[in-house]
PDB file of C-alpha atoms in Angstrom:
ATOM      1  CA  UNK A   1     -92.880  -9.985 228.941  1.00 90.00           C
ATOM      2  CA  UNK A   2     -94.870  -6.818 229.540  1.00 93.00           C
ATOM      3  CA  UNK A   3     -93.876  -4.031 226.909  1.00 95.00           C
ATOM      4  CA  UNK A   4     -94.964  -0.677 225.817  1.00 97.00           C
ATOM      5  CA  UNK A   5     -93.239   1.391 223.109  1.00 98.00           C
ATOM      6  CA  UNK A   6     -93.694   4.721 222.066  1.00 98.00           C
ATOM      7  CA  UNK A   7     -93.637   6.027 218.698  1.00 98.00           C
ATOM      8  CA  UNK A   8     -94.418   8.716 216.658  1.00 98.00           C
ATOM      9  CA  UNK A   9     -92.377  11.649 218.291  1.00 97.00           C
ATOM     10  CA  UNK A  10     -90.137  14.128 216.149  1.00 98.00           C
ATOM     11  CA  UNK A  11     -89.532  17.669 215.537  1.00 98.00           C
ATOM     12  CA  UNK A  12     -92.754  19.642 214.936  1.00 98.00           C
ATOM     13  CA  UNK A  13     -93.648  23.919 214.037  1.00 98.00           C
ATOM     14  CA  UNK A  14     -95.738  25.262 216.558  1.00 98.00           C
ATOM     15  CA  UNK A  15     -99.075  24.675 215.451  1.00 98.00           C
ATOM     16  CA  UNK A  16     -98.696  21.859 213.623  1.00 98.00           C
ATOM     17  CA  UNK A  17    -100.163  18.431 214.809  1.00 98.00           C
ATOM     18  CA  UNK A  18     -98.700  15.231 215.889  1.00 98.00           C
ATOM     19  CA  UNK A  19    -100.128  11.774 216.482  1.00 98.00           C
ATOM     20  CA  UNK A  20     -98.473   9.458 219.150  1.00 98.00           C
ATOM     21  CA  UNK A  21     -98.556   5.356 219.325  1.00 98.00           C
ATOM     22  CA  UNK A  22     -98.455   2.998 221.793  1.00 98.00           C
ATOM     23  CA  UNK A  23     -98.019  -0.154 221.318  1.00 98.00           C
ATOM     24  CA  UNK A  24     -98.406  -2.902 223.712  1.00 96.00           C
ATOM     25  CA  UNK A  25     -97.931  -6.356 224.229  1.00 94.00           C
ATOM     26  CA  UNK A  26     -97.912  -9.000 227.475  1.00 93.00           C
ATOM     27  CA  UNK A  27    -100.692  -6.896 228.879  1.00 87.00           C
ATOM     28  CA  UNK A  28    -104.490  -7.521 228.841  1.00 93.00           C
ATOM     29  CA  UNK A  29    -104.782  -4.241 227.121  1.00 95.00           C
ATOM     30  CA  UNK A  30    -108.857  -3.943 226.966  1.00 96.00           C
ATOM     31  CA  UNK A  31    -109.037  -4.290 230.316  1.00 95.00           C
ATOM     32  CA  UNK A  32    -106.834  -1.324 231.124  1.00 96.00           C
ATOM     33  CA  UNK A  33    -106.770   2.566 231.520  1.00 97.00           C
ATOM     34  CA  UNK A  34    -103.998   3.957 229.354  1.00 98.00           C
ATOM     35  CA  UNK A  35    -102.184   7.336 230.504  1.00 98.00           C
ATOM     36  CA  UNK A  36     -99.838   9.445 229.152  1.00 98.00           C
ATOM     37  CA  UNK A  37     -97.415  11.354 231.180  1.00 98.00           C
ATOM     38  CA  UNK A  38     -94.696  13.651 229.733  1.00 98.00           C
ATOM     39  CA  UNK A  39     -91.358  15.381 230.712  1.00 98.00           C
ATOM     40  CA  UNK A  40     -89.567  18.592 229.622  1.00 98.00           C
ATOM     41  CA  UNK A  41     -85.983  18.120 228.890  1.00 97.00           C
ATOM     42  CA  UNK A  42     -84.277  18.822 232.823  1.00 95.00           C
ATOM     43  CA  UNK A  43     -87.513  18.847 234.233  1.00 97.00           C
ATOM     44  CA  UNK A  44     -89.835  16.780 236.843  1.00 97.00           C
ATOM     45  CA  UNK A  45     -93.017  14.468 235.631  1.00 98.00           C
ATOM     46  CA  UNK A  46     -96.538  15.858 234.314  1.00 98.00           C
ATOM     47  CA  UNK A  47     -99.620  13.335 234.381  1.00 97.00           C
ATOM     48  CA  UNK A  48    -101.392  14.581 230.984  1.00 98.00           C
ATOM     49  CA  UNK A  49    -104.381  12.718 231.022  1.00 98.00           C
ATOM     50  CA  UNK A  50    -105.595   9.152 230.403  1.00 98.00           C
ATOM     51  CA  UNK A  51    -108.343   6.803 228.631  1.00 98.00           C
ATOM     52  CA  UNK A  52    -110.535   4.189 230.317  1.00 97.00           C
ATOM     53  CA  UNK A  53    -111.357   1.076 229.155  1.00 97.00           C
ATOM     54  CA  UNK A  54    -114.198   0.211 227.166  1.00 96.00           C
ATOM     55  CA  UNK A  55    -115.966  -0.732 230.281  1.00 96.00           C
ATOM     56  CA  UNK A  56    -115.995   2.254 232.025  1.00 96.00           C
ATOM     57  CA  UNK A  57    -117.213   3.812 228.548  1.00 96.00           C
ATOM     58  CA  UNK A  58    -113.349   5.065 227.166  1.00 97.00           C
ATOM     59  CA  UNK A  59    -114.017   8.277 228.754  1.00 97.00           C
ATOM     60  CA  UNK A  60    -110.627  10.481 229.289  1.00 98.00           C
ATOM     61  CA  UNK A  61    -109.028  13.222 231.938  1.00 97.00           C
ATOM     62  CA  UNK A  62    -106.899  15.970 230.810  1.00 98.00           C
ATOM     63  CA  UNK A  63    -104.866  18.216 232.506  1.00 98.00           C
ATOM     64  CA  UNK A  64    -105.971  22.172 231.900  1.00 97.00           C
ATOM     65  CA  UNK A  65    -102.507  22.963 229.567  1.00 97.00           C
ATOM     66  CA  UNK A  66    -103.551  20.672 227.022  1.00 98.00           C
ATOM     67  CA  UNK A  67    -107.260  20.130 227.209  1.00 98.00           C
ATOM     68  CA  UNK A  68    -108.868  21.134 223.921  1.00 97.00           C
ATOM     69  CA  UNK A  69    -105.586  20.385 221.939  1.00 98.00           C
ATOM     70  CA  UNK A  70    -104.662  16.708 222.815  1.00 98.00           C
ATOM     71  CA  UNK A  71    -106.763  13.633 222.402  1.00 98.00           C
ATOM     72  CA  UNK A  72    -106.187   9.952 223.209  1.00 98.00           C
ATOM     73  CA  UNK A  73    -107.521   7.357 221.853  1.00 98.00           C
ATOM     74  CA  UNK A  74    -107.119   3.375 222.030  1.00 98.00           C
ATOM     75  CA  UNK A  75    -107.874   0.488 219.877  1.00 97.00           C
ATOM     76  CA  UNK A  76    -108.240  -2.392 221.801  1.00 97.00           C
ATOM     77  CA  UNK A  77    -107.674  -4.661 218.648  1.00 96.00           C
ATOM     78  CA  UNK A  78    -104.535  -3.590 218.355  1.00 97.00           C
ATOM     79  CA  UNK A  79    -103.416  -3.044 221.698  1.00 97.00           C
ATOM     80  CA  UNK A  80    -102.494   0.493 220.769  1.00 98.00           C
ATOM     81  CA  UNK A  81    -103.199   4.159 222.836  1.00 98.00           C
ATOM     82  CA  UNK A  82    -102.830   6.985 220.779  1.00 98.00           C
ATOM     83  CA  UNK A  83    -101.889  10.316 221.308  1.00 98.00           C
ATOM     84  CA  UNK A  84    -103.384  12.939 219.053  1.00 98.00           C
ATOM     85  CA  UNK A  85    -101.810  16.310 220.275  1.00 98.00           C
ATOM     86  CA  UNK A  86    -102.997  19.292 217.870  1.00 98.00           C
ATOM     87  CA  UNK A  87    -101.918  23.358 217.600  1.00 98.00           C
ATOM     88  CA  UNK A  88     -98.437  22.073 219.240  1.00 98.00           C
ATOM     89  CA  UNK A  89     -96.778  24.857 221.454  1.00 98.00           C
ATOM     90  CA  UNK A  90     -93.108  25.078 221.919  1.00 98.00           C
ATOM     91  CA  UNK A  91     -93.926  24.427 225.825  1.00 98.00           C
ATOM     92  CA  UNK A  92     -95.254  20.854 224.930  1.00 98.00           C
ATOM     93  CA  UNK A  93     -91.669  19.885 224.183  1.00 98.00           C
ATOM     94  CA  UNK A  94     -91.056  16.587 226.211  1.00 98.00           C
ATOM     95  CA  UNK A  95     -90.635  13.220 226.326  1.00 98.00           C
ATOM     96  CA  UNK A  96     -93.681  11.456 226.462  1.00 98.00           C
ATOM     97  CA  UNK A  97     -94.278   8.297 228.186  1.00 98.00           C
ATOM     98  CA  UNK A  98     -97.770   6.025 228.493  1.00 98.00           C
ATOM     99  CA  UNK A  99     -97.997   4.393 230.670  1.00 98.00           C
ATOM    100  CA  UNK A 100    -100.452   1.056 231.655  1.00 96.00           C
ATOM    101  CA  UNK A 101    -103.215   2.348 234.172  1.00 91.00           C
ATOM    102  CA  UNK A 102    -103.705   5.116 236.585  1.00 88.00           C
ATOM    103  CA  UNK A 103    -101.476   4.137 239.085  1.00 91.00           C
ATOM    104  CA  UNK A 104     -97.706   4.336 237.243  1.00 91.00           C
ATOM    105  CA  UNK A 105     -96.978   1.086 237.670  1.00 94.00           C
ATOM    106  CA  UNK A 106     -95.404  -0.126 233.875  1.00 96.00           C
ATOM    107  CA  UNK A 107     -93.957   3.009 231.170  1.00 97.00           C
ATOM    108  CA  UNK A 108     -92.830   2.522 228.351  1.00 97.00           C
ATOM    109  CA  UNK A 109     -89.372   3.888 227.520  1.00 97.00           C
ATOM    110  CA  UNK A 110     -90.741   7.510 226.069  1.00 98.00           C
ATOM    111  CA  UNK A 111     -90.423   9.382 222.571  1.00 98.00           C
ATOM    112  CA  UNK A 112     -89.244  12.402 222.771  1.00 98.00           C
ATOM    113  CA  UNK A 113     -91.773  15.661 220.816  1.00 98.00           C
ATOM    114  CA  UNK A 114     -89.540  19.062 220.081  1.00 98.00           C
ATOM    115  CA  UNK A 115     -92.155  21.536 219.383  1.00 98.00           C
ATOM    116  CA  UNK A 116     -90.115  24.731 217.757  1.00 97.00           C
ATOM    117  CA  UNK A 117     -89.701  26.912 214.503  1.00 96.00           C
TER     118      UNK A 117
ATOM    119  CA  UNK B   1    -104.928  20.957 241.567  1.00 97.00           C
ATOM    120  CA  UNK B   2    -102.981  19.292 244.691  1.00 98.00           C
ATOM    121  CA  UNK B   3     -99.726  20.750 245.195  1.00 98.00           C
ATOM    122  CA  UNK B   4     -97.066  18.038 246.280  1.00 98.00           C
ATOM    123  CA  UNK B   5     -93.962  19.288 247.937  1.00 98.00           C
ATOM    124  CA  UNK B   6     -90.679  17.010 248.566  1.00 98.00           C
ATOM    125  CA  UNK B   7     -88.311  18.166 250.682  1.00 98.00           C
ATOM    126  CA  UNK B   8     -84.752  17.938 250.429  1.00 98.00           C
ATOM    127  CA  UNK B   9     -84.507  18.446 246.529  1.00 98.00           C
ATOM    128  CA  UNK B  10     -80.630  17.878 246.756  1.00 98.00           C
ATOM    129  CA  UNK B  11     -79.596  14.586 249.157  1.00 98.00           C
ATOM    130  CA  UNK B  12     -76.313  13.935 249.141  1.00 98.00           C
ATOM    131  CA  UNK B  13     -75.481  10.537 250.737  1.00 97.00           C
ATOM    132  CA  UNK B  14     -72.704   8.277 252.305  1.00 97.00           C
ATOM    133  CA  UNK B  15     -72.948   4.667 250.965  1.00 97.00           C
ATOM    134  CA  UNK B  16     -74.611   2.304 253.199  1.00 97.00           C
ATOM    135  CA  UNK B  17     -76.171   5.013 255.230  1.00 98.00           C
ATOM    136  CA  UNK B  18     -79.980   5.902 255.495  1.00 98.00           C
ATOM    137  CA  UNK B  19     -81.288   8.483 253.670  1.00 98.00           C
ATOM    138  CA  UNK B  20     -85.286   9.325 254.099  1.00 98.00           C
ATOM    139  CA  UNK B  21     -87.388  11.829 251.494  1.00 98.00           C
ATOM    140  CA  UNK B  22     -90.735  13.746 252.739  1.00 98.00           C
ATOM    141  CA  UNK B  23     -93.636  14.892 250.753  1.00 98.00           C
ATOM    142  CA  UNK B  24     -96.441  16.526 251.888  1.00 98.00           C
ATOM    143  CA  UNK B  25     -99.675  17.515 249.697  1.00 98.00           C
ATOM    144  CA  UNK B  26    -102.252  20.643 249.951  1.00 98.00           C
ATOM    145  CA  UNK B  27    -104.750  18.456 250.710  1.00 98.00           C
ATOM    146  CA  UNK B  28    -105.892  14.978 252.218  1.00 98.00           C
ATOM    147  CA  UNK B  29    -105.251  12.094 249.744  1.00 98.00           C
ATOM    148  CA  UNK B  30    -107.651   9.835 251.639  1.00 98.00           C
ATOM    149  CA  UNK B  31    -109.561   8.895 248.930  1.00 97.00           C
ATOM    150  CA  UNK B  32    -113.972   8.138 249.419  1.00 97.00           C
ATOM    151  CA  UNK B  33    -113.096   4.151 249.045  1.00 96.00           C
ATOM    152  CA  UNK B  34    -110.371   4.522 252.008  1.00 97.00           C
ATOM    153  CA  UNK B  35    -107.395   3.764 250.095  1.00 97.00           C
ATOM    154  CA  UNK B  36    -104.753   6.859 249.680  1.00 98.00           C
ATOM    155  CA  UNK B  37    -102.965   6.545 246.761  1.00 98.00           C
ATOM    156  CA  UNK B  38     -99.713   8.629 247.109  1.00 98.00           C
ATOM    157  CA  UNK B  39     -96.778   6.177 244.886  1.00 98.00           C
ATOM    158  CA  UNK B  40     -93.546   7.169 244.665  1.00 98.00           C
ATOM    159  CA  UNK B  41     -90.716   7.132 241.733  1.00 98.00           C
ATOM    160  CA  UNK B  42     -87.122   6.343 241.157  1.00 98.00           C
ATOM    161  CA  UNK B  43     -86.289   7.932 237.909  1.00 98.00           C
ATOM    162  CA  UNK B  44     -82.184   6.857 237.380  1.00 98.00           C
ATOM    163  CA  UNK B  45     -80.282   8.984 235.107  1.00 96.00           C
ATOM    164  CA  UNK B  46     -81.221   8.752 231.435  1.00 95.00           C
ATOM    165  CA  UNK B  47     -84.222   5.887 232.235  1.00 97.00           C
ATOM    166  CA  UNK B  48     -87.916   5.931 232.238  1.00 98.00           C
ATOM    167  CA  UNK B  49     -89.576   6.364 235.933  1.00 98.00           C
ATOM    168  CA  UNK B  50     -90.318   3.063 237.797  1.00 97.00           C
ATOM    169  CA  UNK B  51     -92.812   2.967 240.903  1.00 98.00           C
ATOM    170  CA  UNK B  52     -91.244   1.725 243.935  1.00 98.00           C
ATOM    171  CA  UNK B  53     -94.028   2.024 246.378  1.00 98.00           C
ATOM    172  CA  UNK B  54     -97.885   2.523 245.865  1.00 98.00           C
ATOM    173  CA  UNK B  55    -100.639   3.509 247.992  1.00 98.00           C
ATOM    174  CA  UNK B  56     -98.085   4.667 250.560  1.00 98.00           C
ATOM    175  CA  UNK B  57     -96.102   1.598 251.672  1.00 98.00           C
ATOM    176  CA  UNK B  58     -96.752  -1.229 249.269  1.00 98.00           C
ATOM    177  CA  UNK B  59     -93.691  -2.588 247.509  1.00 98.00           C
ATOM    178  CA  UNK B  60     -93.581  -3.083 244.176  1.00 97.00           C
ATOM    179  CA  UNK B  61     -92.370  -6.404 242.863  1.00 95.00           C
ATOM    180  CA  UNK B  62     -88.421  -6.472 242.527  1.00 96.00           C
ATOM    181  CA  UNK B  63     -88.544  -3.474 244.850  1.00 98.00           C
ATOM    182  CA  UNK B  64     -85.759  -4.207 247.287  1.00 97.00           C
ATOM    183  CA  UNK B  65     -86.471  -4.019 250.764  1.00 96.00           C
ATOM    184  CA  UNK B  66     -84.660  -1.141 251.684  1.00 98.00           C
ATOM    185  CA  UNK B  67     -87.100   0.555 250.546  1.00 98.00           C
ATOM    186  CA  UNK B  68     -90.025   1.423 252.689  1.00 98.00           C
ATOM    187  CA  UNK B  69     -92.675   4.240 251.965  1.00 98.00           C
ATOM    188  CA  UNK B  70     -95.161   5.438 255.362  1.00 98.00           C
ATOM    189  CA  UNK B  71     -97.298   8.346 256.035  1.00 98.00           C
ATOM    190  CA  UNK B  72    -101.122   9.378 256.084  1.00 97.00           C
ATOM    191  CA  UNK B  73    -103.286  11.997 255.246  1.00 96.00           C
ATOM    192  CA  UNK B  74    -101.189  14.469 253.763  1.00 98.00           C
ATOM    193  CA  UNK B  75     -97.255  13.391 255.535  1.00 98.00           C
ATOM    194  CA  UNK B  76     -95.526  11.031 253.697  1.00 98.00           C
ATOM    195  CA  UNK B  77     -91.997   9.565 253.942  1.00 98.00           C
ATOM    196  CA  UNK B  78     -89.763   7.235 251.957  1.00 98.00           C
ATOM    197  CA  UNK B  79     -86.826   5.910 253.212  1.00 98.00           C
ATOM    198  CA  UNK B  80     -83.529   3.730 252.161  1.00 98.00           C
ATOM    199  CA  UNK B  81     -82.203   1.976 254.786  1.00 98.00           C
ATOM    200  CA  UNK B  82     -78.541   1.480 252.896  1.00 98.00           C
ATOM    201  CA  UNK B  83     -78.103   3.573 250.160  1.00 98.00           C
ATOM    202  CA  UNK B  84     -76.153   1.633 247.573  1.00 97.00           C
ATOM    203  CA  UNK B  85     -74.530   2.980 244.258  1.00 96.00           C
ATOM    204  CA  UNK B  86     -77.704   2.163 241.957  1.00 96.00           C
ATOM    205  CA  UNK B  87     -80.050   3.997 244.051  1.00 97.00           C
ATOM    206  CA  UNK B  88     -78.634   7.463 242.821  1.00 97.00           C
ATOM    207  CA  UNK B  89     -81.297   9.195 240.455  1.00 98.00           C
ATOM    208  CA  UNK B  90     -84.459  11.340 240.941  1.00 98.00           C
ATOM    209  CA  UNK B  91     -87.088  10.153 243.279  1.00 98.00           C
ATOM    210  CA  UNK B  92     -90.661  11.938 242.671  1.00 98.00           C
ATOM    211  CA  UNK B  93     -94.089  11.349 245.332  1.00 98.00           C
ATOM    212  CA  UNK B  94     -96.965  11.655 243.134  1.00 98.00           C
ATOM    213  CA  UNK B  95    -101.039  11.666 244.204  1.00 98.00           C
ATOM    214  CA  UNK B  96    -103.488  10.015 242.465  1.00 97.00           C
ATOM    215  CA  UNK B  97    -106.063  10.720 244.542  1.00 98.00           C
ATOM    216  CA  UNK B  98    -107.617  13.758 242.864  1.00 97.00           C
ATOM    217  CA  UNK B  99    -107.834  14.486 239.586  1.00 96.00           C
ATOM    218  CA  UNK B 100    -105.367  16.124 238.094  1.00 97.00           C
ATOM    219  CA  UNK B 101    -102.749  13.727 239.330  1.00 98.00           C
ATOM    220  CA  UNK B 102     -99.698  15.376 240.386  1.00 98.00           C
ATOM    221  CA  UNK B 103     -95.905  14.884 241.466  1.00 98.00           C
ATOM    222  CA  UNK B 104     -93.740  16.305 243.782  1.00 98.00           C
ATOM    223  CA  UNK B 105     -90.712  18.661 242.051  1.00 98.00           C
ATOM    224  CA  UNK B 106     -88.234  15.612 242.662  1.00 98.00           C
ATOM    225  CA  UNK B 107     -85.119  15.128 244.693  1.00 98.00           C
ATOM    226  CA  UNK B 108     -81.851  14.156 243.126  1.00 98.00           C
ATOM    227  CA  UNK B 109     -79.799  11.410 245.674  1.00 98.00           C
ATOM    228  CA  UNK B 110     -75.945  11.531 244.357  1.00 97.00           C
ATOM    229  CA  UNK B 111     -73.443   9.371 246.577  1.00 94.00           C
ATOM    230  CA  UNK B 112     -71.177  11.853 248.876  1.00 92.00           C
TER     231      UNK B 112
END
């Protein structure tokens, strides 16, 4: 059975730093991009970014409001994408889901990030 | 960045009636291999999203097949030929055509 669960999420300051997991398992994970895509509470879906695979050299996408601040990273080992999301605003609070690929087709079941003072 | 806009946002439906969802983008999402990769959502009430339909009319599997998804260029439709009770949630179009990838605002089907 294909599975991907987040971790990691929690109530943050603004500023501070917080480092997402996913793990994986019934998937062929090295051979797979790895995106994250998040959700404010009430609101529609944003596509954050994503990782290639090792063959296409792990290079990533972000989208503009986070670029500079977030990172992903992926250890094919482990099966795991991270999510390394630095100098947290209070507009990055969401639930955020990864999801297998670039094309939405398997998610995870999302941990939820409440950036505030 | 593409801008994706779904139209109605609210779609209140009878049971067992059709209900259909557009979504048009700013731009062409005919991609430079051919393929056009506009996928829509079904995001029901306090679950994860799950794609229904990828690359405008392909089914995902389990998908029933009231579902159908059409379109080109930058015109796209889904439609449910019956509505039944578990379709009510929050259906989002999204592009991934052109980077970044983007979804439409969402529209909310509730039962009449």
């Amino acid at each position: 059975e294909v599975q991907l669960v987040e971790s990691g999420g929690g109530l943050v300051q603004p500023g501070r730093s917080l480092r997402l997991s996913c793990t994986t398992s019934g998937i062929t994970f090295a051979d797979h991009a790895m995106s994250w895509v998040r959700q404010a509470p009430g609101k529609g879906l944003e596509w954050v970014g994503f990782i290639r695979s090792k063959d296409y050299g792990e290079t990533t996408e972000y989208v503009a409001s986070v670029k500079g601040r977030f990172t992903f990273s992926r250890d094919d080992s482990k099966s795991i994408a991270y999510l390394q999301m630095n100098s947290l605003k209070t507009e990055d609070t969401a639930v955020y889901y990864c999801i297998r690929g670039g094309g939405g087709a398997i998610w995870g079941q999302g941990t939820m990030v409440t950036v505030s003072s | 960045d593409v801008v994706m806009t779904q139209s109605p946002l609210s779609l209140p439906v009878t049971l067992g009636q059709p209900a259909s969802i557009s979504c048009r983008s700013s731009q062409s999402l005919v991609y430079s291999d051919g393929n056009t990769y506009l996928n829509w959502f079904q995001q029901r009430p306090g679950q994860s999203p799950r794609r229904l339909i990828y690359k405008v009319s392909n089914r995902d599997s389990g998908v029933p097949d009231r579902f159908s998804g059409s379109g080109s260029g930058t015109d796209f439709t889904l439609k449910i030929s019956r509505v039944e009770a578990e379709d009510i949630g929050v259906y989002y179009c999204m592009q991934a055509t052109h980077w970044p990838y983007t979804f439409g605002q969402g529209t909310k089907l509730e039962i009449k």
